[in-house]
Amino acid sequence: MNTPVNENETTLIKGCIREDKKSQEVFYRMYAGKMMGICMRYAKNREDAEDILQEGFIKVFNNLKNFKAEGSLEGWVKRIMINTALLHYRKNLKYSDHVDLEYAGAEINDIDILSAISAKDLMSMVQAMPDGYRMVFNLYVLEGYIHKEIGEMLGINEGTSKSQLARARKYLMDLIKKKEN
Amino acid sequence: MSSNLTDEMDKIIQEKLGGYVEEPSPDLFDSIVSGRKQSGQNNVLTKILLAIAGAAIILFLLYKLLSQQDHSSGSLLYPALNEQNLLTSTPDHNSVYPAVNRQAAPAYKNFWAHMDGRIFSRNYAADYATGNTTSINPQYAARNMAGKARGKNNSIAHTQARPAAATRKTDPAKGSLSQKAPADEVQTLKAMFTYLVDSNGHVSFFNQSDEIGTTVSYEWFFSDGNKSYSSNADHHFIANGTYHVCLSISNELGAYDSYCEDVYISNAPIRKNLIGKVNAGHNAPDKGTVYLIRFDSSSMVPYMIDSNRLDELGYFSFNNLPDGYYIIRATLDTRSMYYNEYIPTYLGQTLVWNNARRYATYGLGHHGNSEMLVINLLPLSPRERGNEQVNGELPPSNNPLDKMLILYDEQGRPISYGYVDPGGKYSFTDVPPGKYTVYDPRTGKYVSYDVGKGNPTPPPAPKPSEGENSSGTPSEAGSGSPGNLQAYPNACNEELTVEFDNPTLSKVTIKVVNPVNYSIPLTQEVRKPSAHQKVFLYPGMLPNGLYILMVEFADGSAPLTTNILVKH
């Protein structure tokens, strides 16, 4: 599954470039659920996530001819989705440079609460975060980018990315605690 | 918040959301297709407009050129501010309007009036020719024409009924279609529908047909054995799949048409429940989480769709699952009593999702709506504590479900597990000096470490590299071990050579042992004893993974074991 591009994928990609609707549908179904999951994390709600997904897939189909079979196809599709999501919210993003790393100290108990939350509930909490927090949180915790890279992607400095992440974590913990009570 | 706690929370969030999957609305693909077409059409439209504009300019220039020629023959068409021209063409006016420039204005007016008249009359003629008029709704106009064309049988009442039929249609595309129909062609019925998939397999079908006649009858075929006879239909599909839905319409004049479309249903309400118990075999219920992973068999992609907490007795349940293949994974809470004793495990007791037994809900129909599953977590071997660390780095994984690593000791027993951090780094702490193997279940790759022996600081671990299956392999198993047991190549694929000393010349059995569950997938007896034995094994049919080789002697001497062997 991590192999860059296999023969089936090549055939599928060719079909999509030929604008063969069946290939495009197979391609779409292959990634729709997974990519929707990613879009959900970056979006405020399901509707926004679908908008991003649609926009992302249009870009994917328009640019598939430029896909170089060097990396994994899924990684490529995923990057397009993430970039689309970032663009979608870019205009709303407001960052404060005020570094405020004051936490409501997390306790061991919080970990148990967090493990107890269903994936769906956790998702809606992530969606409830302010846009700027959510972007940094996703890029760092779930995509594994470092602050320097996130800074470049969002056009902010490294320190801002760090403080946004700290705030995002605090925000999430507050939501989780609220749910517990 | 200490960084350890933060990391731990990140891990939980990654597990829950990293593989999160949600099905988008079933009609989204169509939106993508039409979205792309639209942007394509916009481009085409722009090009057409540009072409028209270009043509207009050329025509105008041509016109100018022609008029200039006309003018030389004495016509007053040409609107140039040319003193000489004006003087020669209107000599009478020249005395009334002494300024040449003032004379120019009426000449222009005259020109535009002339032009307007020509353009207007030409358009009018064109409208007349196609039977199109701008004052009447084109749909209605076209239908009216069609009605007239059909002959005298059309009563006034009939034609009056038609605007109502036309306004019922909301699709502008349909309007332009009817507009194209020439007036003299006898218009027939044209079946058409659109649909909307709601929740739970419920679909609303909207009749969009072009209907001619007072009595139009409808017949919907849903391709699941059901029919409907209303103009707009609602239908509940009870199973997921693609349905070839057809609408046939006919009228009292005997005209008939049908239209079909494939309707894709993925949210049908046939649902099953999976109820299960974790660690019933070990009789150690504990706090933990069970993850439900949907396995898409067509694309071979697993994705997580839900998670569920274990109750006090170790039970979990996933309800209302649609048909499909699932993989279930159970983990214990970090703070649970048994956290350090069991490895998070997939259903079917394997650590690698692609070898995990997939659970098909198709088979559940015979047993009612619920099925009971048991997941026994794999136990870790008890281990000693030490002051050494095993550190390493892996390429970041796309699939956070598979970020777990397992640490095996020299005997190939699992002694600990941990997770790769977002940067791909991992670390096992508090281990005594010794040899270790770290196994990445995601790729089936491993890397061996030798920590602490005679070194005050742990030597840097060899880094595995993605894509090179054989790099970083541990030293050949058993070199210098008792009985001179050697097994090579390591990693092996089709053939494995085993060499050892057999001083007592007893009968020998060689066993390939799975170190995780101690099953023995391959055994070979050696009947011809010799002092130094060389035996060939063919492990080709074994699943890829880690194994230990065990050589047992019939005379009861101590069996020989190898280090971890890799089958790839």
XYZ file of C-alpha atoms in Angstrom:
749
model
C 0.000 0.000 0.000
C 2.962 2.281 0.487
C 4.555 1.380 -2.798
C 4.727 4.467 -4.982
C 2.588 3.578 -7.963
C 1.610 0.124 -9.077
C 0.399 -1.122 -12.405
C -3.295 -0.856 -11.554
C -2.839 2.719 -10.504
C -1.019 3.521 -13.724
C -3.882 2.080 -15.781
C -6.371 3.991 -13.681
C -4.459 7.238 -13.991
C -4.284 6.803 -17.762
C -8.035 6.212 -17.886
C -8.656 9.350 -15.859
C -6.424 11.441 -18.101
C -8.392 10.081 -21.083
C -11.451 11.492 -19.284
C -12.938 8.006 -19.059
C -15.769 8.507 -16.598
C -15.660 4.951 -15.261
C -11.966 5.261 -14.384
C -12.597 8.598 -12.772
C -15.368 7.121 -10.712
C -13.197 4.193 -9.580
C -10.422 6.645 -8.754
C -12.857 8.803 -6.863
C -14.344 5.932 -4.884
C -10.862 4.713 -4.034
C -10.001 7.882 -2.210
C -13.311 9.611 -1.452
C -13.837 8.247 2.039
C -10.297 8.656 3.181
C -9.924 12.145 1.737
C -13.283 13.158 3.149
C -11.901 12.108 6.521
C -8.965 14.443 6.004
C -11.148 17.308 4.760
C -13.398 16.855 7.793
C -10.471 17.551 10.073
C -9.632 20.799 8.320
C -13.198 21.947 7.834
C -15.656 23.560 10.173
C -18.423 21.156 9.266
C -19.458 18.466 6.828
C -20.686 20.927 4.206
C -17.366 22.764 4.111
C -15.558 19.438 4.016
C -17.554 18.397 0.956
C -16.816 21.720 -0.724
C -13.103 21.219 -0.124
C -13.305 17.620 -1.272
C -15.089 18.613 -4.471
C -12.675 21.421 -5.208
C -9.757 19.135 -4.386
C -10.931 16.363 -6.694
C -11.464 18.817 -9.540
C -7.841 19.874 -9.083
C -6.753 16.251 -8.891
C -8.493 15.336 -12.148
C -7.266 18.471 -13.885
C -3.685 17.882 -12.800
C -3.423 14.120 -12.922
C -1.481 14.383 -16.164
C 1.204 16.238 -14.221
C 1.459 13.540 -11.550
C 4.919 12.038 -11.549
C 4.981 8.459 -10.451
C 7.750 9.175 -7.980
C 5.850 9.399 -4.729
C 2.710 7.623 -3.685
C -0.459 8.562 -5.490
C -2.351 8.733 -2.263
C 0.205 11.097 -0.791
C -0.151 13.321 -3.817
C -3.961 13.370 -3.626
C -3.735 14.027 0.079
C -1.387 16.969 -0.396
C -3.777 18.524 -2.885
C -6.641 18.131 -0.438
C -4.655 19.695 2.385
C -3.544 22.600 0.193
C -7.114 23.138 -0.939
C -8.247 23.121 2.664
C -5.558 25.639 3.643
C -6.545 27.908 0.751
C -10.181 27.572 1.709
C -9.575 29.049 5.124
C -6.591 31.230 4.371
C -8.642 34.388 4.155
C -10.156 33.694 7.567
C -6.900 32.993 9.287
C -5.913 35.468 11.916
C -2.928 34.778 14.060
C -1.871 36.428 17.200
C 1.819 36.593 17.843
C 1.249 36.932 21.521
C 2.983 33.908 22.940
C 0.947 32.566 25.746
C 1.918 29.127 26.845
C -0.154 29.043 29.931
C -2.001 25.774 30.118
C -4.723 24.575 32.303
C -2.341 21.840 33.401
C -3.325 18.571 31.809
C -3.597 15.703 34.200
C -3.268 12.006 33.750
C -7.012 11.912 34.138
C -7.371 13.927 30.932
C -5.703 11.173 28.985
C -8.343 8.719 30.112
C -11.064 11.157 29.187
C -9.494 11.675 25.789
C -9.211 7.940 25.162
C -12.845 7.581 26.110
C -14.080 9.993 23.489
C -15.331 8.458 20.281
C -13.605 9.386 17.046
C -16.753 11.169 15.889
C -16.967 13.332 18.996
C -13.282 14.160 18.826
C -13.746 15.163 15.214
C -16.506 17.604 16.055
C -14.293 19.105 18.770
C -11.475 19.617 16.285
C -13.958 21.220 13.907
C -15.076 23.554 16.659
C -11.574 25.034 16.991
C -10.944 28.494 15.537
C -9.659 28.164 11.959
C -6.064 29.135 12.723
C -5.750 26.700 15.601
C -7.278 23.922 13.587
C -4.918 24.305 10.641
C -1.775 24.263 12.783
C -3.122 21.483 14.982
C -3.852 19.261 11.978
C -0.581 19.983 10.245
C 1.472 19.298 13.344
C -0.295 16.538 15.227
C -1.866 14.587 12.384
C 0.254 15.343 9.347
C 3.529 15.408 11.241
C 4.915 18.643 9.822
C 7.366 20.602 11.953
C 6.749 24.209 12.960
C 9.182 25.567 10.423
C 7.332 23.839 7.574
C 3.965 24.898 8.931
C 5.227 28.463 9.122
C 6.166 28.321 5.446
C 2.861 26.753 4.432
C 0.752 29.300 6.244
C 3.013 32.292 5.802
C 3.545 32.781 9.518
C 6.663 32.540 11.596
C 7.756 29.478 13.495
C 6.985 30.953 16.891
C 3.456 31.806 15.842
C 2.944 28.219 14.743
C 4.129 27.020 18.150
C 1.864 29.329 20.071
C -1.079 28.452 17.837
C -0.492 24.783 18.557
C -0.315 25.409 22.293
C -3.561 27.342 22.152
C -5.161 24.662 20.023
C -4.222 22.007 22.563
C -5.580 24.069 25.421
C -8.757 24.758 23.486
C -9.249 21.077 22.820
C -8.611 20.132 26.445
C -11.122 22.717 27.593
C -13.704 21.251 25.262
C -12.920 17.774 26.494
C -13.210 18.811 30.116
C -16.458 20.561 29.393
C -17.767 17.358 27.901
C -16.667 15.371 30.918
C -18.565 17.637 33.318
C 1.478 20.068 30.373
C 4.520 17.883 30.360
C 5.782 16.935 26.942
C 5.232 13.260 27.761
C 1.581 13.850 28.388
C 1.340 15.938 25.237
C 2.926 13.153 23.229
C 0.606 10.619 24.708
C -2.394 12.753 23.886
C -1.114 13.277 20.365
C -0.859 9.519 20.013
C -4.454 9.048 21.066
C -5.607 11.791 18.717
C -3.611 10.249 15.875
C -5.159 6.864 16.531
C -8.645 8.273 16.597
C -8.484 10.788 13.777
C -5.516 9.781 11.647
C -7.388 7.113 9.781
C -10.756 8.766 10.071
C -12.968 8.121 7.138
C -16.325 9.495 6.237
C -18.324 8.843 3.121
C -19.142 12.033 1.263
C -22.667 12.486 -0.112
C -23.357 9.985 -2.889
C -23.909 12.711 -5.477
C -20.594 14.446 -4.889
C -18.862 12.656 -7.718
C -21.447 14.009 -10.143
C -20.830 17.501 -8.790
C -17.132 17.054 -9.463
C -17.788 15.916 -13.013
C -20.190 18.765 -13.697
C -17.901 21.186 -11.874
C -15.073 20.268 -14.228
C -17.319 20.473 -17.276
C -18.499 23.898 -16.220
C -15.015 25.262 -15.845
C -14.191 23.739 -19.223
C -17.310 25.268 -20.749
C -16.481 28.640 -19.263
C -13.210 28.530 -21.098
C -14.970 27.572 -24.306
C -17.527 30.314 -23.749
C -14.817 32.908 -23.261
C -13.136 31.748 -26.442
C -16.408 31.928 -28.371
C -17.124 35.416 -27.051
C -13.653 36.561 -27.987
C -14.091 35.069 -31.430
C -17.430 36.834 -31.855
C -15.937 40.131 -30.722
C -13.028 39.649 -33.103
C -15.381 38.835 -35.966
C -17.489 41.911 -35.188
C -14.447 44.172 -35.341
C -13.358 42.641 -38.643
C -16.863 43.004 -40.046
C -16.976 46.596 -38.936
C -13.638 47.339 -40.559
C -14.794 45.626 -43.729
C -17.963 47.613 -43.627
C -15.981 50.799 -43.236
C -13.828 49.869 -46.165
C -16.813 49.083 -48.354
C -18.572 52.280 -47.371
C -15.548 54.277 -48.314
C -15.841 52.816 -51.753
C -19.592 53.549 -51.779
C -18.891 57.092 -50.834
C -16.674 57.659 -53.797
C -19.729 56.904 -55.876
C -21.626 59.728 -54.203
C -23.488 58.137 -51.299
C -23.903 59.862 -47.929
C -23.218 56.726 -45.949
C -19.719 57.431 -44.849
C -19.620 59.287 -41.527
C -16.118 60.682 -41.683
C -15.258 64.087 -40.402
C -13.933 64.974 -43.742
C -14.486 68.580 -44.659
C -14.044 67.960 -48.307
C -16.529 65.121 -48.399
C -19.177 67.036 -46.579
C -18.746 70.052 -48.740
C -19.097 68.099 -51.906
C -22.003 65.912 -50.797
C -24.118 68.597 -49.133
C -23.400 71.823 -50.902
C -26.747 73.441 -49.899
C -26.154 73.051 -46.230
C -22.749 74.484 -46.419
C -24.126 78.023 -46.459
C -26.524 77.421 -43.540
C -23.928 75.828 -41.306
C -20.728 77.731 -41.849
C -18.718 75.594 -39.454
C -17.651 72.377 -40.969
C -17.421 70.713 -37.604
C -21.004 71.466 -36.765
C -22.044 69.899 -39.984
C -20.369 66.694 -38.887
C -22.794 65.965 -36.048
C -25.949 65.490 -38.135
C -23.981 63.326 -40.477
C -23.166 60.985 -37.624
C -26.726 60.904 -36.382
C -27.860 60.056 -39.798
C -25.360 57.265 -39.985
C -26.346 55.637 -36.669
C -30.007 55.895 -37.411
C -29.376 54.192 -40.658
C -27.288 51.458 -39.042
C -29.824 50.856 -36.249
C -32.554 50.424 -38.735
C -30.606 47.869 -40.653
C -29.548 45.899 -37.614
C -33.007 45.926 -36.184
C -34.718 44.797 -39.337
C -32.177 42.044 -39.886
C -32.674 40.649 -36.393
C -36.355 40.855 -36.763
C -36.191 38.871 -39.939
C -34.025 36.261 -38.260
C -36.487 35.933 -35.406
C -39.272 35.523 -37.813
C -37.494 32.834 -39.745
C -36.846 30.611 -36.715
C -40.261 31.262 -35.283
C -38.717 32.709 -32.205
C -39.900 35.874 -30.592
C -38.286 37.636 -27.731
C -41.499 38.642 -26.044
C -42.675 35.100 -25.406
C -41.091 32.525 -23.137
C -39.042 30.373 -25.518
C -40.267 27.160 -23.909
C -43.834 28.124 -24.353
C -43.174 29.376 -27.848
C -41.575 26.156 -28.937
C -44.319 24.072 -27.406
C -46.924 26.250 -29.003
C -45.316 25.782 -32.389
C -45.122 22.065 -31.835
C -48.786 22.023 -30.904
C -49.747 23.892 -34.030
C -47.655 21.631 -36.161
C -49.463 18.571 -34.938
C -52.600 19.616 -36.729
C -56.211 20.626 -36.273
C -57.003 18.041 -33.631
C -55.474 20.239 -31.016
C -58.259 21.952 -29.207
C -57.879 25.334 -27.597
C -58.185 23.689 -24.208
C -55.233 21.516 -25.051
C -52.964 24.379 -25.926
C -54.064 26.252 -22.851
C -53.072 23.354 -20.679
C -49.592 23.440 -22.057
C -48.160 26.556 -20.396
C -48.977 24.972 -17.058
C -47.032 21.891 -18.078
C -44.152 24.048 -19.181
C -43.956 26.071 -15.997
C -43.876 22.914 -13.930
C -40.469 22.288 -15.366
C -37.692 24.048 -13.610
C -34.725 22.769 -15.499
C -33.502 25.554 -17.802
C -31.510 23.050 -19.850
C -34.761 21.387 -20.842
C -36.108 24.715 -21.985
C -33.250 25.268 -24.356
C -33.715 21.737 -25.677
C -37.313 22.342 -26.612
C -36.355 25.679 -28.052
C -34.069 23.947 -30.498
C -36.863 21.727 -31.801
C -37.917 22.933 -35.215
C -41.553 23.864 -35.495
C -42.340 21.364 -38.202
C -41.055 18.306 -36.332
C -43.671 16.251 -34.524
C -42.586 16.336 -30.960
C -42.579 13.071 -29.052
C -42.376 12.246 -25.383
C -38.980 12.532 -23.816
C -38.492 10.679 -20.522
C -36.094 12.140 -18.008
C -35.654 12.188 -14.280
C -33.340 13.441 -11.609
C -32.978 11.987 -8.148
C -31.776 12.740 -4.688
C -30.371 10.109 -2.340
C -31.438 10.932 1.205
C -30.412 9.078 4.291
C -30.836 5.354 4.851
C -31.193 4.304 1.248
C -34.177 6.546 0.649
C -34.236 8.124 -2.800
C -36.570 10.807 -4.150
C -37.043 10.647 -7.910
C -38.214 13.741 -9.766
C -39.903 13.373 -13.090
C -38.318 15.814 -15.572
C -39.826 14.432 -18.744
C -41.092 16.451 -21.672
C -44.713 15.484 -21.689
C -47.146 15.860 -24.525
C -50.723 14.731 -24.135
C -53.427 14.981 -21.542
C -52.926 11.554 -20.013
C -49.360 10.638 -19.420
C -48.736 7.459 -17.501
C -45.560 6.693 -15.623
C -43.847 3.492 -14.709
C -40.735 3.429 -12.543
C -38.568 0.331 -12.363
C -36.194 0.336 -9.436
C -34.393 -2.849 -10.451
C -34.905 -4.357 -7.021
C -38.201 -5.910 -8.065
C -40.280 -2.884 -7.152
C -42.237 -0.483 -9.328
C -44.097 2.759 -8.934
C -46.733 4.448 -11.093
C -46.744 8.012 -9.789
C -45.167 10.920 -11.630
C -42.594 11.592 -8.920
C -41.525 8.565 -6.957
C -40.011 7.869 -3.575
C -38.233 4.630 -2.990
C -36.448 2.920 -0.164
C -33.575 0.652 -1.185
C -32.842 -1.937 1.441
C -29.402 -3.026 0.281
C -26.347 -1.146 -0.860
C -25.338 -1.363 -4.465
C -25.865 0.173 -7.856
C -29.409 0.123 -9.176
C -30.381 0.603 -12.776
C -33.502 2.717 -12.356
C -35.739 3.334 -15.357
C -38.687 5.622 -15.967
C -41.037 4.766 -18.814
C -43.685 7.232 -19.877
C -46.465 6.936 -22.420
C -49.468 9.030 -23.405
C -52.918 8.579 -24.895
C -51.498 9.168 -28.383
C -49.389 6.074 -28.066
C -46.062 7.881 -27.744
C -43.554 6.181 -25.472
C -40.127 6.861 -24.108
C -37.933 5.634 -21.300
C -34.864 6.875 -19.516
C -32.525 4.970 -17.191
C -29.829 5.917 -14.789
C -27.581 4.045 -12.376
C -28.277 5.006 -8.798
C -25.506 4.298 -6.334
C -26.681 3.485 -2.840
C -24.163 3.325 -0.037
C -26.248 4.224 2.973
C -28.939 1.568 2.861
C -30.330 0.641 6.215
C -29.492 -3.041 6.279
C -27.386 -2.950 9.299
C -25.676 -5.509 11.439
C -24.321 -5.333 14.945
C -20.928 -6.592 15.983
C -20.698 -7.290 19.662
C -17.506 -8.554 21.142
C -15.358 -9.159 24.122
C -11.693 -8.334 24.496
C -9.267 -10.572 26.355
C -11.874 -13.098 27.374
C -9.244 -15.801 26.879
C -6.915 -14.149 29.355
C -9.802 -13.455 31.672
C -8.533 -9.948 32.179
C -11.142 -7.410 31.165
C -9.784 -3.934 31.328
C -10.291 -0.376 30.228
C -9.546 -0.031 26.584
C -10.712 1.052 23.170
C -11.776 -0.979 20.184
C -11.391 0.507 16.720
C -13.566 -0.442 13.836
C -11.758 -0.274 10.533
C -13.616 -0.550 7.289
C -11.720 -2.530 4.729
C -12.488 -1.566 1.197
C -11.824 -4.764 -0.668
C -11.799 -3.135 -4.094
C -9.043 -0.663 -3.323
C -7.416 -2.693 -0.519
C -7.516 0.387 1.650
C -8.375 0.175 5.323
C -9.814 3.158 7.075
C -11.104 3.683 10.526
C -14.753 4.485 10.852
C -15.478 4.344 14.558
C -14.150 3.570 17.946
C -15.840 2.166 20.984
C -14.971 1.930 24.677
C -14.797 -1.375 26.461
C -17.266 -1.632 29.285
C -16.419 -2.999 32.748
C -16.710 -6.560 31.523
C -14.565 -6.045 28.452
C -17.455 -5.861 25.990
C -17.768 -3.592 23.005
C -20.405 -3.204 20.343
C -20.668 -1.587 16.938
C -24.217 -1.250 15.772
C -25.952 -0.686 12.463
C -23.018 -1.555 10.265
C -23.597 -1.783 6.548
C -22.471 -4.855 4.662
C -18.783 -4.995 4.089
C -15.424 -6.124 5.353
C -14.097 -4.892 8.635
C -10.984 -5.160 10.685
C -11.246 -4.684 14.402
C -8.388 -3.581 16.578
C -8.324 -3.531 20.347
C -5.977 -1.561 22.592
C -5.808 -1.087 26.328
C -5.719 2.334 27.927
C -2.333 3.698 28.832
C -3.438 3.923 32.427
C -5.056 0.552 32.603
C -3.863 -2.183 34.919
C -2.736 -4.444 32.091
C -1.426 -1.812 29.709
C 2.122 -3.065 29.939
C 1.166 -6.684 29.483
C -0.663 -6.780 26.173
C 0.007 -5.545 22.669
C -2.772 -3.752 20.768
C -4.077 -6.456 18.505
C -6.153 -6.856 15.409
C -8.941 -9.374 15.238
C -7.431 -12.687 14.226
C -4.369 -12.198 16.416
C -2.084 -10.651 13.938
C -0.212 -7.451 14.226
C -0.275 -6.428 10.638
C -3.500 -5.122 9.313
C -3.097 -6.653 5.899
C -2.797 -10.053 7.448
C -5.579 -9.472 9.919
C -8.606 -11.629 9.405
C -11.203 -9.410 7.827
C -14.600 -9.750 9.232
C -17.380 -9.883 6.686
C -20.785 -8.787 7.848
C -22.385 -10.463 4.833
C -22.353 -13.746 6.655
C -24.312 -12.486 9.599
C -27.727 -12.813 8.070
C -28.034 -16.405 9.135
C -27.495 -15.627 12.778
C -29.820 -12.697 13.070
C -28.568 -9.185 13.252
C -25.758 -9.518 15.750
C -22.574 -11.446 15.914
C -20.293 -12.073 18.829
C -16.549 -11.705 18.402
C -13.697 -12.395 20.760
C -10.400 -10.570 20.566
C -7.563 -11.953 22.609
C -4.812 -9.427 22.997
C -1.310 -10.713 22.451
C 0.669 -10.857 25.668
C 4.058 -9.233 26.101
C 6.806 -11.269 27.687
C 7.916 -10.121 31.113
C 11.162 -8.200 30.818
C 13.973 -6.907 32.916
C 14.587 -3.206 33.381
C 17.811 -1.491 32.530
C 19.242 1.902 31.781
C 19.693 1.575 28.055
C 17.610 2.900 25.216
C 16.757 1.706 21.770
C 16.324 4.724 19.516
C 15.586 4.861 15.864
C 13.848 6.601 13.070
C 11.471 5.511 10.341
C 10.065 7.373 7.375
C 6.782 8.985 8.435
C 3.815 6.774 7.692
C 0.718 7.824 5.847
C -1.398 5.618 7.982
C -1.392 6.508 11.659
C -3.172 3.266 12.471
C 0.077 1.525 11.732
C 2.475 3.611 13.710
C 2.980 0.943 16.308
C 6.329 -0.774 16.693
C 7.191 -3.843 18.705
C 10.454 -4.479 20.489
C 11.648 -8.067 20.525
C 14.415 -9.390 22.718
C 17.244 -11.636 21.616
C 15.049 -14.706 21.880
C 12.453 -13.088 19.658
C 9.928 -12.547 22.423
C 7.895 -9.353 22.264
C 8.789 -7.313 25.328
C 7.484 -3.844 24.616
C 5.672 -1.733 22.101
C 5.595 1.929 21.297
C 4.668 4.436 18.653
C 6.524 6.409 16.054
C 6.255 10.133 16.723
C 5.103 12.500 13.957
C 8.709 13.046 12.933
C 9.273 9.310 12.478
C 11.395 8.863 15.616
C 10.905 6.183 18.196
C 12.483 5.248 21.455
C 12.268 2.313 23.863
C 13.642 3.187 27.249
C 14.686 1.290 30.378
C 16.004 -1.786 28.621
C 18.981 -3.788 29.885
C 22.021 -4.118 27.620
C 21.503 -6.696 24.906
C 20.395 -7.375 21.396
C 16.995 -6.196 20.234
C 14.921 -6.191 17.135
C 12.355 -3.535 16.359
C 9.582 -4.676 14.095
C 7.458 -2.292 12.067
C 4.189 -4.134 11.428
C 3.237 -1.593 8.801
C 5.970 -2.613 6.404
C 7.078 -5.927 7.847
C 10.533 -4.382 8.132
C 12.785 -4.650 11.144
C 16.028 -3.384 12.405
C 18.355 -4.887 14.985
C 20.170 -3.145 17.791
C 22.960 -4.065 20.086
C 22.825 -1.693 23.007
C 24.950 -1.066 26.012
C 27.423 -3.929 25.789
C 30.707 -2.514 27.045
C 29.646 0.899 25.852
C 28.811 3.483 28.461
C 26.583 5.263 25.946
C 24.236 3.424 23.627
C 25.685 3.252 20.125
C 23.570 4.852 17.466
C 21.136 2.424 15.992
C 21.450 1.515 12.361
C 18.761 3.359 10.510
C 16.476 1.371 8.318
C 15.840 2.833 4.936
C 12.525 2.685 3.163
C 12.405 0.717 -0.021
C 15.452 -1.405 0.721
C 14.104 -4.514 2.202
C 17.411 -6.108 2.918
C 19.248 -3.133 4.359
C 19.842 -3.084 8.060
C 19.324 -6.795 8.383
C 20.507 -8.341 11.578
C 23.654 -10.370 11.466
C 23.087 -13.867 10.256
C 21.227 -15.820 12.814
C 23.185 -17.980 15.140
C 26.742 -17.417 13.971
C 28.937 -18.636 16.759
C 25.931 -19.982 18.621
C 25.817 -23.376 20.339
C 25.782 -26.224 17.833
C 27.112 -23.767 15.217
C 23.550 -23.233 14.100
C 23.338 -21.028 11.042
C 20.400 -20.107 8.923
C 20.750 -18.048 5.770
C 19.973 -16.011 3.862
C 18.340 -13.722 6.336
C 16.007 -12.307 5.184
C 14.836 -15.292 3.232
C 12.168 -15.730 0.668
C 11.910 -19.034 -1.191
C 14.773 -21.035 0.218
C 16.466 -21.143 3.599
C 19.659 -23.065 4.290
C 20.165 -24.357 7.806
C 23.501 -25.705 9.058
C 24.301 -27.124 12.470
C 26.420 -29.722 14.248
C 24.807 -32.977 15.226
C 27.500 -34.712 17.302
C 25.180 -37.398 18.659
C 23.923 -38.296 15.172
C 20.351 -38.303 16.387
C 17.220 -37.676 14.379
C 16.442 -34.002 14.066
C 13.284 -31.961 13.674
C 13.507 -28.368 12.462
C 10.609 -26.130 13.371
C 9.800 -22.641 12.153
C 8.149 -20.855 15.059
C 6.072 -17.718 14.954
C 7.423 -15.806 17.969
C 4.232 -13.881 18.433
C 1.791 -16.679 19.022
C 4.207 -19.614 19.181
C 2.461 -21.404 16.381
C 4.616 -23.665 14.204
C 3.757 -23.056 10.580
C 6.527 -25.274 9.164
C 8.266 -28.441 10.379
C 10.879 -30.578 8.681
C 12.319 -33.856 9.855
C 15.904 -34.773 9.039
C 16.210 -38.517 8.698
C 19.818 -38.862 7.667
C 21.909 -37.780 10.633
C 25.461 -36.540 10.052
C 27.968 -34.729 12.217
C 27.469 -31.491 10.357
C 24.041 -31.168 8.830
C 23.028 -28.932 5.990
C 19.275 -28.777 5.441
C 17.212 -26.791 2.985
C 13.857 -25.380 3.977
C 11.326 -23.860 1.630
C 9.389 -21.232 3.541
C 7.869 -19.677 0.405
C 4.291 -20.238 1.476
C 4.715 -18.721 4.922
C 3.239 -15.275 5.476
C 5.868 -12.545 5.491
C 7.059 -11.777 8.973
C 9.426 -12.725 11.716
C 10.181 -16.280 12.708
C 12.515 -18.272 14.894
C 14.051 -21.552 13.875
C 14.182 -24.313 16.434
C 16.277 -27.484 15.996
C 15.165 -30.358 18.202
C 17.176 -33.529 18.717
C 15.477 -36.883 19.234
C 17.997 -37.940 21.882
C 16.835 -35.181 24.177
C 19.841 -32.859 23.902
C 19.080 -29.175 24.308
C 17.338 -27.753 21.256
C 19.031 -25.016 19.258
C 17.287 -21.775 18.369
C 18.174 -19.016 15.961
C 17.758 -15.317 16.291
C 14.873 -13.699 14.519
C 14.610 -14.707 10.900
C 12.795 -12.624 8.407
C 10.643 -13.984 5.660
C 9.851 -11.381 3.025
